[in-house]
Amino acid sequence: MAEHALEHALEMYPAAEITVLHVVGEPSGMMGKATSLALADDIEEAAEEHASEIFDRAREIAGDREVSTDVAWGNPSKVIVNRAESFDAVVIGSHGGSLADRLFVGDVAQQVFRHSPAPVTVVR
């Protein structure tokens, strides 16, 4: 989770309903179909556990403010852009939290910024 993005959203939109969206990327095609299918349940369980940790941290950051949470599966930039249709604004971190995020996911923030139907704020 981009903690700075959440902190910024809470500060800039004090009366807004905030949704923390965690998008789980699709497994790499390099694993092969059989391996992907065999690991699907393990991946889903690990992703849900990780999302739970992210949402707990988001609630901690939000303090007294209520935040909604949602998990989605798919290409992160496409999912966020599609969800942005139902939001007044998108606040997103500038990059993923790990080197793997930056190498394999690509620049999600840039894609969201370019294609979102809602205004986008990118937080470093």
PDB file of C-alpha atoms in Angstrom:
ATOM      1  CA  MET A   1       0.000   0.000   0.000  1.00  0.00           C
ATOM      2  CA  ALA A   2       1.192   3.488  -0.742  1.00  0.00           C
ATOM      3  CA  GLU A   3       0.879   4.854   2.779  1.00  0.00           C
ATOM      4  CA  HIS A   4       1.821   8.366   1.676  1.00  0.00           C
ATOM      5  CA  ALA A   5      -1.005   8.298  -0.870  1.00  0.00           C
ATOM      6  CA  LEU A   6      -3.528   7.336   1.809  1.00  0.00           C
ATOM      7  CA  GLU A   7      -2.222   9.997   4.186  1.00  0.00           C
ATOM      8  CA  HIS A   8      -2.497  12.577   1.396  1.00  0.00           C
ATOM      9  CA  ALA A   9      -6.046  11.501   0.499  1.00  0.00           C
ATOM     10  CA  LEU A  10      -7.150  11.722   4.127  1.00  0.00           C
ATOM     11  CA  GLU A  11      -5.660  15.206   4.420  1.00  0.00           C
ATOM     12  CA  MET A  12      -6.889  16.575   1.084  1.00  0.00           C
ATOM     13  CA  TYR A  13     -10.386  15.081   1.256  1.00  0.00           C
ATOM     14  CA  PRO A  14     -11.426  15.313   4.925  1.00  0.00           C
ATOM     15  CA  ALA A  15     -15.133  14.750   4.248  1.00  0.00           C
ATOM     16  CA  ALA A  16     -14.787  12.169   1.473  1.00  0.00           C
ATOM     17  CA  GLU A  17     -15.496   8.476   1.626  1.00  0.00           C
ATOM     18  CA  ILE A  18     -12.092   6.848   1.100  1.00  0.00           C
ATOM     19  CA  THR A  19     -11.710   3.435  -0.549  1.00  0.00           C
ATOM     20  CA  VAL A  20      -8.419   1.560  -0.267  1.00  0.00           C
ATOM     21  CA  LEU A  21      -8.188  -0.685  -3.319  1.00  0.00           C
ATOM     22  CA  HIS A  22      -5.630  -3.492  -3.409  1.00  0.00           C
ATOM     23  CA  VAL A  23      -5.156  -5.057  -6.834  1.00  0.00           C
ATOM     24  CA  VAL A  24      -3.555  -8.477  -7.044  1.00  0.00           C
ATOM     25  CA  GLY A  25      -1.732  -8.871 -10.341  1.00  0.00           C
ATOM     26  CA  GLU A  26      -2.219 -11.925 -12.467  1.00  0.00           C
ATOM     27  CA  PRO A  27       0.380 -14.707 -12.130  1.00  0.00           C
ATOM     28  CA  SER A  28       3.241 -14.524 -14.593  1.00  0.00           C
ATOM     29  CA  GLY A  29       2.783 -16.381 -17.850  1.00  0.00           C
ATOM     30  CA  MET A  30       6.345 -17.651 -17.410  1.00  0.00           C
ATOM     31  CA  MET A  31       5.126 -20.172 -14.808  1.00  0.00           C
ATOM     32  CA  GLY A  32       3.143 -22.159 -17.328  1.00  0.00           C
ATOM     33  CA  LYS A  33      -0.546 -23.011 -17.253  1.00  0.00           C
ATOM     34  CA  ALA A  34      -0.265 -26.215 -15.190  1.00  0.00           C
ATOM     35  CA  THR A  35       1.875 -24.562 -12.535  1.00  0.00           C
ATOM     36  CA  SER A  36      -0.413 -21.534 -12.437  1.00  0.00           C
ATOM     37  CA  LEU A  37      -3.479 -23.729 -11.924  1.00  0.00           C
ATOM     38  CA  ALA A  38      -1.769 -25.808  -9.234  1.00  0.00           C
ATOM     39  CA  LEU A  39      -0.720 -22.705  -7.339  1.00  0.00           C
ATOM     40  CA  ALA A  40      -3.936 -20.722  -7.829  1.00  0.00           C
ATOM     41  CA  ASP A  41      -5.410 -21.579  -4.412  1.00  0.00           C
ATOM     42  CA  ASP A  42      -2.109 -20.886  -2.638  1.00  0.00           C
ATOM     43  CA  ILE A  43      -1.709 -17.600  -4.485  1.00  0.00           C
ATOM     44  CA  GLU A  44      -5.271 -16.539  -3.687  1.00  0.00           C
ATOM     45  CA  GLU A  45      -4.867 -17.402  -0.002  1.00  0.00           C
ATOM     46  CA  ALA A  46      -1.556 -15.535   0.242  1.00  0.00           C
ATOM     47  CA  ALA A  47      -3.001 -12.535  -1.604  1.00  0.00           C
ATOM     48  CA  GLU A  48      -6.009 -12.352   0.711  1.00  0.00           C
ATOM     49  CA  GLU A  49      -3.745 -12.571   3.766  1.00  0.00           C
ATOM     50  CA  HIS A  50      -1.528  -9.813   2.375  1.00  0.00           C
ATOM     51  CA  ALA A  51      -4.579  -7.665   1.579  1.00  0.00           C
ATOM     52  CA  SER A  52      -5.822  -8.126   5.138  1.00  0.00           C
ATOM     53  CA  GLU A  53      -2.492  -6.808   6.454  1.00  0.00           C
ATOM     54  CA  ILE A  54      -2.664  -3.847   4.070  1.00  0.00           C
ATOM     55  CA  PHE A  55      -6.198  -3.008   5.134  1.00  0.00           C
ATOM     56  CA  ASP A  56      -5.315  -3.263   8.831  1.00  0.00           C
ATOM     57  CA  ARG A  57      -2.491  -0.781   8.241  1.00  0.00           C
ATOM     58  CA  ALA A  58      -4.827   1.498   6.267  1.00  0.00           C
ATOM     59  CA  ARG A  59      -7.320   1.544   9.146  1.00  0.00           C
ATOM     60  CA  GLU A  60      -4.473   2.318  11.540  1.00  0.00           C
ATOM     61  CA  ILE A  61      -3.371   5.264   9.387  1.00  0.00           C
ATOM     62  CA  ALA A  62      -6.958   6.498   9.017  1.00  0.00           C
ATOM     63  CA  GLY A  63      -7.459   6.582  12.783  1.00  0.00           C
ATOM     64  CA  ASP A  64     -11.000   7.812  13.473  1.00  0.00           C
ATOM     65  CA  ARG A  65     -11.833   8.105   9.759  1.00  0.00           C
ATOM     66  CA  GLU A  66     -13.685   5.216   8.221  1.00  0.00           C
ATOM     67  CA  VAL A  67     -12.159   3.705   5.097  1.00  0.00           C
ATOM     68  CA  SER A  68     -13.718   1.161   2.770  1.00  0.00           C
ATOM     69  CA  THR A  69     -11.545  -1.647   1.461  1.00  0.00           C
ATOM     70  CA  ASP A  70     -11.684  -3.717  -1.681  1.00  0.00           C
ATOM     71  CA  VAL A  71      -9.553  -6.419  -3.303  1.00  0.00           C
ATOM     72  CA  ALA A  72      -9.544  -6.920  -7.056  1.00  0.00           C
ATOM     73  CA  TRP A  73      -7.716  -9.308  -9.363  1.00  0.00           C
ATOM     74  CA  GLY A  74      -6.174  -8.443 -12.703  1.00  0.00           C
ATOM     75  CA  ASN A  75      -3.927  -5.934 -14.372  1.00  0.00           C
ATOM     76  CA  PRO A  76      -3.504  -3.210 -11.715  1.00  0.00           C
ATOM     77  CA  SER A  77      -3.650  -0.194 -14.021  1.00  0.00           C
ATOM     78  CA  LYS A  78      -6.677  -1.512 -15.938  1.00  0.00           C
ATOM     79  CA  VAL A  79      -8.534  -2.407 -12.750  1.00  0.00           C
ATOM     80  CA  ILE A  80      -7.864   0.997 -11.187  1.00  0.00           C
ATOM     81  CA  VAL A  81      -8.897   2.856 -14.356  1.00  0.00           C
ATOM     82  CA  ASN A  82     -12.116   0.825 -14.571  1.00  0.00           C
ATOM     83  CA  ARG A  83     -12.913   1.438 -10.897  1.00  0.00           C
ATOM     84  CA  ALA A  84     -12.125   5.152 -11.299  1.00  0.00           C
ATOM     85  CA  GLU A  85     -15.391   5.551 -13.206  1.00  0.00           C
ATOM     86  CA  SER A  86     -17.228   5.337  -9.882  1.00  0.00           C
ATOM     87  CA  PHE A  87     -14.867   7.628  -7.926  1.00  0.00           C
ATOM     88  CA  ASP A  88     -14.590  11.411  -7.801  1.00  0.00           C
ATOM     89  CA  ALA A  89     -10.785  11.247  -7.626  1.00  0.00           C
ATOM     90  CA  VAL A  90      -7.913   8.765  -7.532  1.00  0.00           C
ATOM     91  CA  VAL A  91      -4.909   9.152  -5.242  1.00  0.00           C
ATOM     92  CA  ILE A  92      -2.140   6.682  -6.050  1.00  0.00           C
ATOM     93  CA  GLY A  93       1.448   6.094  -4.983  1.00  0.00           C
ATOM     94  CA  SER A  94       4.118   6.802  -7.571  1.00  0.00           C
ATOM     95  CA  HIS A  95       5.424   3.213  -7.685  1.00  0.00           C
ATOM     96  CA  GLY A  96       5.072  -0.216  -6.123  1.00  0.00           C
ATOM     97  CA  GLY A  97       6.793  -1.117  -2.918  1.00  0.00           C
ATOM     98  CA  SER A  98       9.333  -3.546  -4.309  1.00  0.00           C
ATOM     99  CA  LEU A  99      11.841  -3.776  -7.123  1.00  0.00           C
ATOM    100  CA  ALA A 100       9.742  -6.565  -8.646  1.00  0.00           C
ATOM    101  CA  ASP A 101       6.733  -4.224  -8.761  1.00  0.00           C
ATOM    102  CA  ARG A 102       8.754  -1.656 -10.690  1.00  0.00           C
ATOM    103  CA  LEU A 103      10.320  -4.183 -13.069  1.00  0.00           C
ATOM    104  CA  PHE A 104       7.382  -6.443 -13.882  1.00  0.00           C
ATOM    105  CA  VAL A 105       4.221  -4.487 -13.245  1.00  0.00           C
ATOM    106  CA  GLY A 106       5.387  -1.422 -15.128  1.00  0.00           C
ATOM    107  CA  ASP A 107       4.456   2.105 -14.281  1.00  0.00           C
ATOM    108  CA  VAL A 108       0.936   1.635 -12.940  1.00  0.00           C
ATOM    109  CA  ALA A 109       0.677   5.214 -11.724  1.00  0.00           C
ATOM    110  CA  GLN A 110       1.587   6.540 -15.163  1.00  0.00           C
ATOM    111  CA  GLN A 111      -1.017   4.363 -16.897  1.00  0.00           C
ATOM    112  CA  VAL A 112      -3.695   5.349 -14.399  1.00  0.00           C
ATOM    113  CA  PHE A 113      -2.762   9.023 -14.777  1.00  0.00           C
ATOM    114  CA  ARG A 114      -3.067   8.791 -18.574  1.00  0.00           C
ATOM    115  CA  HIS A 115      -6.290   6.800 -18.786  1.00  0.00           C
ATOM    116  CA  SER A 116      -8.378   7.484 -15.685  1.00  0.00           C
ATOM    117  CA  PRO A 117     -11.762   9.144 -16.228  1.00  0.00           C
ATOM    118  CA  ALA A 118     -11.406  10.732 -12.758  1.00  0.00           C
ATOM    119  CA  PRO A 119      -8.764  13.275 -11.721  1.00  0.00           C
ATOM    120  CA  VAL A 120      -5.570  11.572 -10.497  1.00  0.00           C
ATOM    121  CA  THR A 121      -3.083  12.696  -7.871  1.00  0.00           C
ATOM    122  CA  VAL A 122       0.226  10.805  -7.853  1.00  0.00           C
ATOM    123  CA  VAL A 123       1.994  10.900  -4.474  1.00  0.00           C
ATOM    124  CA  ARG A 124       5.707  10.190  -4.075  1.00  0.00           C
TER     125      ARG A 124
END
